[in-house]
Amino acid sequence: MTTPLKQLVDEARQVVVFTGAGISTESGIPDFRSPGGLWTQNKPIYFQDFMASEETRIEAWRRKFNMDDAFAKARPNAGHMAIARLVQQGKVSAVITQNIDNLHQESGIPADKVIELHGNTTYAKCLDCGSRHELEFVRAAFGEVNAPPPCRACGGILKTATISFGQSMPQGEMMRAEAETLGCDLFIAVGSSLVVYPAAGFPIIAKQNGSGLVIINREPTEMDEIADLVVNDEAGATLAALVP
Ligand code: NAD
Ligand code: ZN
């Protein structure tokens, strides 16, 4: 069956997919803004507070390890897999994601086609020298002294490689995301409430540049009125129908 969504995708020359937490809920990772989402349980830790206090850093890492215990088993779902197929077919040129869960990469999309606007929580980075540290190392050291260890290279502060509220956006990723957005003729936003800026600016840039805009989301969003098509349904089944 040719749905309006399938028709738009078939007719498009180059598609960019933009994802939020909603694409990963079917993998068992809760989003922020659905009822019962993470937002309602834990207030986010702002970057400035993380930098200012060792106590806050301990709390941030404690939360992180608790989350990993709950979500380490998460695997890509039908939605991630469908997007991976579209990338493989050359239809989708890049996936711009707000997610930090690494599931797009795990679905088989080459890392250079996944643009992570908010970083990645599956490893840690030194805020001073930028060197990468694996979580097992941080966790083992944390277990011994109940505090995160310093960077092994320079003694600096270690944080998951994510972008917190109050932290500056990654320049290179922002530029690549903008270039991809300007290069597409169909932009599909999936599973995002489209309220977190600057990330939520990309659908607007696409639309202003003459691209088509599709929004796939369980609930209405504030951008529905500028979209060419809104699908208020589950991301997994909706995307899977594109690649039978
Ligand atoms: P959000 O929580 O603000 O919005 C998620 C949206 O997805 C909601 O509007 C919800 O109705 C919809 N949704 C949930 N499950 C769905 C499904 N199965 N099918 C279709 N729609 C579904 O998320 P956001 O816009 O990504 O912004 C939240 C911020 O939190 C982002 O910056 C993101 O980085 C971060 N975050 C990431 C993860 C993750 O990596 N998996 C999880 C939680 C939060
Ligand atoms: Zn360092």
Short mmCIF file of C-alpha atoms and ligand atoms in Angstrom, two decimals:
data_model
loop_
_atom_site.label_atom_id
_atom_site.label_comp_id
_atom_site.label_asym_id
_atom_site.label_seq_id
_atom_site.Cartn_x
_atom_site.Cartn_y
_atom_site.Cartn_z
CA MET A 1 0.00 0.00 0.00
CA THR A 2 1.31 3.44 -0.84
CA THR A 3 0.73 5.73 2.11
CA PRO A 4 1.19 9.49 1.82
CA LEU A 5 4.44 9.05 3.76
CA LYS A 6 5.75 6.36 1.43
CA GLN A 7 4.87 8.48 -1.57
CA LEU A 8 6.80 11.47 -0.20
CA VAL A 9 9.83 9.28 0.52
CA ASP A 10 9.67 7.60 -2.91
CA GLU A 11 9.51 10.96 -4.65
CA ALA A 12 12.31 12.55 -2.61
CA ARG A 13 15.81 12.86 -4.03
CA GLN A 14 17.57 13.09 -0.67
CA VAL A 15 16.07 12.54 2.77
CA VAL A 16 17.43 13.62 6.14
CA VAL A 17 16.02 11.91 9.23
CA PHE A 18 16.02 13.81 12.52
CA THR A 19 15.35 11.78 15.67
CA GLY A 20 14.51 12.39 19.32
CA ALA A 21 13.96 10.26 22.38
CA GLY A 22 10.66 8.93 20.95
CA ILE A 23 12.43 6.64 18.47
CA SER A 24 14.05 4.79 21.35
CA THR A 25 11.05 4.29 23.66
CA GLU A 26 10.19 1.08 21.77
CA SER A 27 13.68 -0.12 22.76
CA GLY A 28 12.71 0.39 26.40
CA ILE A 29 14.44 3.75 27.00
CA PRO A 30 11.93 6.27 28.36
CA ASP A 31 11.78 9.74 26.81
CA PHE A 32 11.73 13.01 28.73
CA ARG A 33 8.32 14.45 28.07
CA SER A 34 5.86 11.58 27.84
CA PRO A 35 3.90 10.99 31.06
CA GLY A 36 6.20 9.12 33.43
CA GLY A 37 9.22 10.13 31.31
CA LEU A 38 12.65 10.79 32.76
CA TRP A 39 11.91 14.47 33.12
CA THR A 40 9.25 13.87 35.73
CA GLN A 41 11.59 11.72 37.82
CA ASN A 42 14.91 13.58 37.77
CA LYS A 43 15.57 17.24 37.16
CA PRO A 44 18.44 17.54 34.68
CA ILE A 45 21.84 18.56 36.02
CA TYR A 46 23.06 21.76 34.40
CA PHE A 47 26.60 21.97 33.09
CA GLN A 48 27.52 24.86 35.38
CA ASP A 49 26.47 22.87 38.44
CA PHE A 50 28.41 19.83 37.25
CA MET A 51 31.53 21.98 36.92
CA ALA A 52 31.01 23.81 40.20
CA SER A 53 30.66 20.94 42.62
CA GLU A 54 32.26 17.54 43.18
CA GLU A 55 29.09 16.51 44.99
CA THR A 56 27.04 17.19 41.86
CA ARG A 57 29.52 15.26 39.74
CA ILE A 58 29.19 12.29 42.09
CA GLU A 59 25.40 12.54 41.82
CA ALA A 60 25.58 12.76 38.00
CA TRP A 61 27.75 9.64 37.76
CA ARG A 62 25.60 7.77 40.27
CA ARG A 63 22.53 8.48 38.13
CA LYS A 64 24.42 7.46 35.03
CA PHE A 65 25.35 4.05 36.46
CA ASN A 66 21.78 3.51 37.67
CA MET A 67 20.49 4.29 34.18
CA ASP A 68 22.98 1.88 32.63
CA ASP A 69 21.83 -0.87 34.96
CA ALA A 70 18.29 -0.27 33.72
CA PHE A 71 18.93 0.30 30.00
CA ALA A 72 22.12 -1.52 29.10
CA LYS A 73 20.09 -4.21 27.35
CA ALA A 74 18.43 -1.73 24.97
CA ARG A 75 18.76 -2.76 21.33
CA PRO A 76 17.75 -0.98 18.12
CA ASN A 77 14.05 -1.43 17.32
CA ALA A 78 12.08 -1.65 14.07
CA GLY A 79 12.26 2.13 13.63
CA HIS A 80 16.05 2.26 13.92
CA MET A 81 16.35 -0.72 11.56
CA ALA A 82 14.07 0.86 8.93
CA ILE A 83 16.14 4.06 8.95
CA ALA A 84 19.31 1.97 8.61
CA ARG A 85 17.82 0.33 5.50
CA LEU A 86 16.99 3.72 3.99
CA VAL A 87 20.57 4.85 4.62
CA GLN A 88 21.87 1.68 3.02
CA GLN A 89 19.65 2.28 -0.01
CA GLY A 90 21.14 5.76 -0.39
CA LYS A 91 17.76 7.41 0.18
CA VAL A 92 18.71 8.90 3.54
CA SER A 93 21.98 10.86 3.47
CA ALA A 94 22.32 11.39 7.22
CA VAL A 95 20.60 10.92 10.56
CA ILE A 96 20.67 13.94 12.83
CA THR A 97 19.90 12.75 16.34
CA GLN A 98 19.29 14.34 19.70
CA ASN A 99 19.69 10.92 21.25
CA ILE A 100 22.74 9.87 23.19
CA ASP A 101 22.03 6.13 23.28
CA ASN A 102 24.19 4.97 20.32
CA LEU A 103 21.28 2.90 18.92
CA HIS A 104 21.52 4.36 15.39
CA GLN A 105 25.13 3.22 15.18
CA GLU A 106 24.14 -0.17 16.62
CA SER A 107 21.48 -0.51 13.92
CA GLY A 108 24.31 -0.59 11.38
CA ILE A 109 24.43 3.02 10.19
CA PRO A 110 28.07 4.06 9.60
CA ALA A 111 29.18 6.44 12.37
CA ASP A 112 29.96 9.18 9.84
CA LYS A 113 26.30 9.29 8.83
CA VAL A 114 25.03 9.76 12.39
CA ILE A 115 25.27 13.36 13.56
CA GLU A 116 24.95 13.47 17.35
CA LEU A 117 23.84 16.93 18.44
CA HIS A 118 23.78 16.05 22.14
CA GLY A 119 26.71 13.68 22.24
CA ASN A 120 26.89 10.06 23.36
CA THR A 121 26.48 8.50 26.78
CA THR A 122 28.20 5.21 26.03
CA TYR A 123 31.65 6.60 26.81
CA ALA A 124 33.25 9.43 28.81
CA LYS A 125 35.38 12.36 27.79
CA CYS A 126 37.82 14.59 29.68
CA LEU A 127 36.50 18.13 29.76
CA ASP A 128 40.06 19.49 29.79
CA CYS A 129 42.03 17.51 27.22
CA GLY A 130 39.17 15.80 25.38
CA SER A 131 40.59 12.28 25.68
CA ARG A 132 38.19 9.35 25.62
CA HIS A 133 37.68 7.03 28.60
CA GLU A 134 35.60 3.86 28.68
CA LEU A 135 32.78 3.61 31.20
CA GLU A 136 34.14 0.39 32.71
CA PHE A 137 37.22 2.29 33.87
CA VAL A 138 35.15 5.11 35.40
CA ARG A 139 32.77 2.68 37.04
CA ALA A 140 35.50 0.53 38.56
CA ALA A 141 37.28 3.56 39.97
CA PHE A 142 34.00 5.03 41.21
CA GLY A 143 33.29 1.79 43.00
CA GLU A 144 36.49 2.10 45.01
CA VAL A 145 36.19 5.66 46.30
CA ASN A 146 32.56 6.62 45.59
CA ALA A 147 33.66 9.43 43.31
CA PRO A 148 34.56 9.70 39.62
CA PRO A 149 38.27 9.33 38.86
CA PRO A 150 40.32 12.13 37.28
CA CYS A 151 41.40 11.92 33.62
CA ARG A 152 44.24 9.45 33.23
CA ALA A 153 46.02 11.73 30.78
CA CYS A 154 45.80 15.15 32.43
CA GLY A 155 43.97 14.86 35.75
CA GLY A 156 40.97 16.78 34.39
CA ILE A 157 37.25 16.26 35.01
CA LEU A 158 35.54 13.30 33.34
CA LYS A 159 31.93 13.54 32.11
CA THR A 160 29.89 11.31 29.83
CA ALA A 161 30.42 12.51 26.26
CA THR A 162 27.01 14.17 26.27
CA ILE A 163 25.95 17.79 25.95
CA SER A 164 24.19 18.94 29.12
CA PHE A 165 21.83 21.85 29.44
CA GLY A 166 24.02 24.94 29.67
CA GLN A 167 26.91 23.31 27.78
CA SER A 168 27.84 24.68 24.37
CA MET A 169 26.74 22.75 21.31
CA PRO A 170 29.38 20.78 19.37
CA GLN A 171 30.46 23.07 16.50
CA GLY A 172 31.39 20.45 13.94
CA GLU A 173 28.16 18.52 14.41
CA MET A 174 26.07 21.68 14.19
CA MET A 175 27.74 22.62 10.91
CA ARG A 176 27.34 19.17 9.41
CA ALA A 177 23.70 19.03 10.50
CA GLU A 178 23.04 22.36 8.87
CA ALA A 179 24.74 21.32 5.63
CA GLU A 180 22.73 18.09 5.50
CA THR A 181 19.52 19.96 6.27
CA LEU A 182 20.17 22.41 3.43
CA GLY A 183 21.00 19.57 1.06
CA CYS A 184 17.82 17.54 1.46
CA ASP A 185 14.46 17.86 -0.22
CA LEU A 186 12.62 15.87 2.47
CA PHE A 187 13.22 16.22 6.20
CA ILE A 188 11.59 13.68 8.53
CA ALA A 189 11.43 14.40 12.26
CA VAL A 190 10.73 11.28 14.33
CA GLY A 191 9.91 11.01 18.02
CA SER A 192 10.78 14.52 19.09
CA SER A 193 8.63 17.02 20.94
CA LEU A 194 10.60 19.66 18.95
CA VAL A 195 10.98 22.01 21.89
CA VAL A 196 14.70 21.67 22.67
CA TYR A 197 16.70 24.34 20.81
CA PRO A 198 18.92 24.75 18.89
CA ALA A 199 18.24 21.15 17.76
CA ALA A 200 14.59 21.88 17.00
CA GLY A 201 15.70 24.65 14.66
CA PHE A 202 16.66 22.15 11.94
CA PRO A 203 13.12 21.28 10.79
CA ILE A 204 12.48 25.00 10.46
CA ILE A 205 15.67 25.53 8.45
CA ALA A 206 14.68 22.65 6.16
CA LYS A 207 11.23 24.06 5.60
CA GLN A 208 12.49 27.59 4.97
CA ASN A 209 14.92 26.17 2.42
CA GLY A 210 12.08 24.64 0.42
CA SER A 211 12.33 21.05 1.64
CA GLY A 212 9.29 18.98 2.50
CA LEU A 213 8.75 18.35 6.21
CA VAL A 214 7.23 15.26 7.79
CA ILE A 215 6.66 14.87 11.53
CA ILE A 216 6.18 11.38 12.96
CA ASN A 217 5.27 11.59 16.63
CA ARG A 218 2.80 10.01 19.02
CA GLU A 219 1.54 13.39 20.13
CA PRO A 220 1.04 16.69 18.33
CA THR A 221 3.98 19.10 18.33
CA GLU A 222 4.15 22.85 18.05
CA MET A 223 5.59 22.50 14.56
CA ASP A 224 2.75 20.48 13.11
CA GLU A 225 1.31 23.48 11.35
CA ILE A 226 4.38 24.01 9.16
CA ALA A 227 4.67 20.31 8.27
CA ASP A 228 3.54 18.89 4.93
CA LEU A 229 2.52 15.68 6.66
CA VAL A 230 2.00 14.76 10.32
CA VAL A 231 1.74 11.13 11.36
CA ASN A 232 0.59 10.75 14.97
CA ASP A 233 1.53 7.12 15.41
CA GLU A 234 4.23 4.78 16.71
CA ALA A 235 7.62 5.40 15.12
CA GLY A 236 8.56 1.73 14.74
CA ALA A 237 5.59 0.51 12.73
CA THR A 238 5.35 3.74 10.74
CA LEU A 239 8.98 3.58 9.59
CA ALA A 240 8.98 -0.18 9.10
CA ALA A 241 6.15 0.22 6.55
CA LEU A 242 8.59 2.20 4.37
CA VAL A 243 10.93 -0.76 3.86
CA PRO A 244 8.81 -3.87 3.45
P1 NAD B 1 11.05 14.41 24.21
O1 NAD B 1 10.99 13.48 25.37
O2 NAD B 1 10.92 15.86 24.46
O3 NAD B 1 9.95 14.03 23.15
C1 NAD B 1 9.76 12.71 22.75
C2 NAD B 1 8.53 12.68 21.87
O4 NAD B 1 8.43 11.39 21.29
C3 NAD B 1 7.24 12.93 22.64
O5 NAD B 1 6.53 13.99 22.02
C4 NAD B 1 6.48 11.61 22.52
O6 NAD B 1 5.09 11.80 22.30
C5 NAD B 1 7.09 10.97 21.33
N1 NAD B 1 7.14 9.50 21.36
C6 NAD B 1 7.48 8.72 22.40
N2 NAD B 1 7.50 7.43 22.03
C7 NAD B 1 7.14 7.41 20.72
C8 NAD B 1 6.98 6.36 19.77
N3 NAD B 1 7.19 5.08 20.10
N4 NAD B 1 6.60 6.70 18.52
C9 NAD B 1 6.37 8.00 18.19
N5 NAD B 1 6.54 9.01 19.03
C10 NAD B 1 6.92 8.72 20.29
O7 NAD B 1 12.41 14.05 23.45
P2 NAD B 1 13.36 14.97 22.56
O8 NAD B 1 12.56 15.83 21.66
O9 NAD B 1 14.36 14.04 22.01
O10 NAD B 1 14.08 15.94 23.63
C11 NAD B 1 14.55 15.42 24.83
C12 NAD B 1 16.05 15.52 25.05
O11 NAD B 1 16.44 14.46 25.91
C13 NAD B 1 16.87 15.33 23.83
O12 NAD B 1 17.86 16.30 23.86
C14 NAD B 1 17.54 13.97 23.96
O13 NAD B 1 18.90 14.09 23.71
C15 NAD B 1 17.45 13.61 25.40
N6 NAD B 1 17.04 12.20 25.65
C16 NAD B 1 17.63 11.19 24.96
C17 NAD B 1 17.23 9.87 25.16
C18 NAD B 1 17.91 8.79 24.38
O14 NAD B 1 19.06 8.95 23.98
N7 NAD B 1 17.23 7.68 24.08
C19 NAD B 1 16.23 9.57 26.09
C20 NAD B 1 15.65 10.62 26.81
C21 NAD B 1 16.06 11.94 26.57
ZN ZN B 2 42.31 15.03 30.32
#
